[in-house]
CSV table of C-alpha atoms in Angstrom, one decimal:
chain,number,residue,atom,x,y,z
A,1,MET,CA,20.7,8.7,-18.9
A,2,GLY,CA,24.0,8.1,-17.5
A,3,CYS,CA,24.3,4.1,-18.2
A,4,SER,CA,24.9,2.2,-21.2
A,5,ARG,CA,22.2,-0.2,-20.5
A,6,CYS,CA,19.5,2.6,-20.3
A,7,SER,CA,19.9,3.5,-23.9
A,8,THR,CA,19.1,-0.3,-24.9
A,9,ILE,CA,15.9,-0.5,-22.9
A,10,PRO,CA,13.3,2.0,-24.5
A,11,SER,CA,10.8,1.6,-21.6
A,12,LEU,CA,13.2,3.0,-19.1
A,13,GLU,CA,12.6,6.4,-20.6
A,14,GLU,CA,9.0,6.1,-19.7
A,15,GLY,CA,9.5,5.0,-16.3
A,16,VAL,CA,9.3,7.4,-13.2
A,17,LEU,CA,12.4,8.6,-11.6
A,18,THR,CA,11.9,7.7,-7.8
A,19,LYS,CA,13.8,8.9,-5.0
A,20,PHE,CA,14.2,6.7,-1.9
A,21,LYS,CA,15.7,7.7,1.5
A,22,LYS,CA,17.8,5.5,3.7
A,23,ASN,CA,15.3,2.9,5.2
A,24,GLU,CA,12.5,3.7,2.9
A,25,TYR,CA,10.9,0.5,1.3
A,26,LEU,CA,10.4,-0.2,-2.4
A,27,VAL,CA,7.9,-3.0,-1.4
A,28,ARG,CA,7.0,-4.6,1.9
A,29,GLN,CA,6.6,-8.4,2.3
A,30,ASN,CA,3.1,-9.5,1.9
A,31,GLU,CA,2.1,-6.4,-0.2
A,32,LYS,CA,1.4,-6.4,-4.1
A,33,THR,CA,3.8,-4.8,-6.3
A,34,ASN,CA,3.3,-4.0,-10.1
A,35,GLN,CA,6.5,-2.3,-10.6
A,36,ILE,CA,10.1,-3.1,-11.3
A,37,GLY,CA,12.8,-0.7,-10.7
A,38,PHE,CA,16.0,0.0,-12.4
A,39,ILE,CA,18.8,1.6,-10.0
A,40,MET,CA,20.7,4.6,-11.2
A,41,SER,CA,22.2,4.9,-7.6
A,42,GLY,CA,22.3,3.6,-4.5
A,43,MET,CA,21.8,0.1,-3.0
A,44,PHE,CA,18.5,-2.2,-1.8
A,45,ARG,CA,18.5,-5.1,0.6
A,46,LEU,CA,16.0,-7.9,0.1
A,47,SER,CA,15.0,-9.8,3.3
A,48,HIS,CA,12.5,-12.1,4.4
A,49,ILE,CA,10.7,-12.4,7.8
A,50,ASP,CA,9.8,-15.8,8.8
A,51,ALA,CA,7.1,-17.1,11.0
A,52,ASP,CA,9.0,-16.9,13.9
A,53,ALA,CA,9.8,-13.2,13.3
A,54,ASN,CA,13.5,-14.0,12.4
A,55,GLU,CA,14.7,-11.6,9.6
A,56,TRP,CA,16.9,-13.5,6.8
A,57,ILE,CA,18.8,-11.3,4.3
A,58,VAL,CA,18.2,-13.2,1.0
A,59,GLY,CA,19.8,-10.5,-1.3
A,60,TYR,CA,21.1,-7.1,-2.4
A,61,SER,CA,20.6,-5.2,-5.6
A,62,PHE,CA,23.0,-2.4,-6.8
A,63,VAL,CA,23.5,0.3,-9.4
A,64,ASN,CA,22.5,-0.6,-13.0
A,65,ASP,CA,20.7,-3.6,-11.8
A,66,PHE,CA,17.0,-4.4,-11.5
A,67,VAL,CA,15.2,-4.8,-8.3
A,68,CYS,CA,12.1,-6.2,-7.4
A,69,ASP,CA,10.6,-9.6,-6.1
A,70,TYR,CA,10.3,-11.2,-9.5
A,71,PRO,CA,8.1,-14.0,-8.8
A,72,SER,CA,5.4,-11.9,-7.0
A,73,PHE,CA,5.9,-9.1,-9.9
A,74,ILE,CA,5.4,-11.4,-12.8
A,75,LYS,CA,2.5,-13.6,-11.0
A,76,GLN,CA,1.1,-10.4,-9.7
A,77,ALA,CA,0.9,-12.1,-6.0
A,78,THR,CA,2.0,-10.7,-2.6
A,79,SER,CA,5.6,-10.0,-2.2
A,80,THR,CA,7.5,-12.8,-0.2
A,81,VAL,CA,10.4,-10.1,0.8
A,82,ASN,CA,11.1,-6.7,2.1
A,83,ILE,CA,13.1,-4.7,-0.5
A,84,GLN,CA,14.6,-1.8,1.8
A,85,ALA,CA,16.8,1.1,0.4
A,86,THR,CA,20.2,0.7,2.7
A,87,THR,CA,21.2,4.1,1.3
A,88,GLU,CA,19.8,7.1,-0.7
A,89,CYS,CA,18.8,5.7,-3.9
A,90,GLU,CA,17.4,6.9,-7.5
A,91,VAL,CA,15.3,4.1,-9.1
A,92,TYR,CA,13.3,4.3,-12.5
A,93,LEU,CA,10.3,2.5,-11.8
A,94,LEU,CA,8.4,0.7,-14.4
A,95,SER,CA,4.9,-0.9,-14.5
A,96,LEU,CA,4.4,-4.4,-15.7
A,97,ASN,CA,2.6,-3.1,-18.8
A,98,HIS,CA,5.7,-1.6,-19.7
A,99,VAL,CA,7.8,-4.5,-19.0
A,100,CYS,CA,5.8,-6.5,-21.0
A,101,ARG,CA,5.5,-4.6,-24.1
A,102,ASP,CA,9.4,-4.8,-24.3
A,103,ILE,CA,10.1,-8.4,-23.2
A,104,PRO,CA,12.1,-9.0,-26.5
A,105,THR,CA,14.2,-6.1,-25.6
A,106,LEU,CA,14.6,-7.3,-21.9
A,107,ILE,CA,15.6,-10.7,-22.9
A,108,ARG,CA,18.3,-9.9,-25.2
A,109,LEU,CA,19.6,-7.4,-22.6
A,110,LEU,CA,19.8,-10.0,-20.1
A,111,LEU,CA,21.1,-12.7,-22.0
A,112,ARG,CA,24.3,-10.5,-23.0
């Protein structure tokens, strides 16, 4: 797999390796998402567009990090942010079902 974290997350191997071109979206604001990504290469920008059409950058996600709109993902609600590739990216996409099945493993990983 290439990173030390990947071998500790059994569900990553069940994820789908997906390539994103620069400027492609993982999710757009106001869309539902049922996937979380683990970034193998590249970088994503998270932004929010307010009621006056102003775009606010609210974060970035990098290699060896998870990427998604966490509250929307967990609640299965519409996304409050756009998640856009700022470079070419390779991401393992996992469904909510995979993540829920492996919650104990993920909690141990995040608490390290």
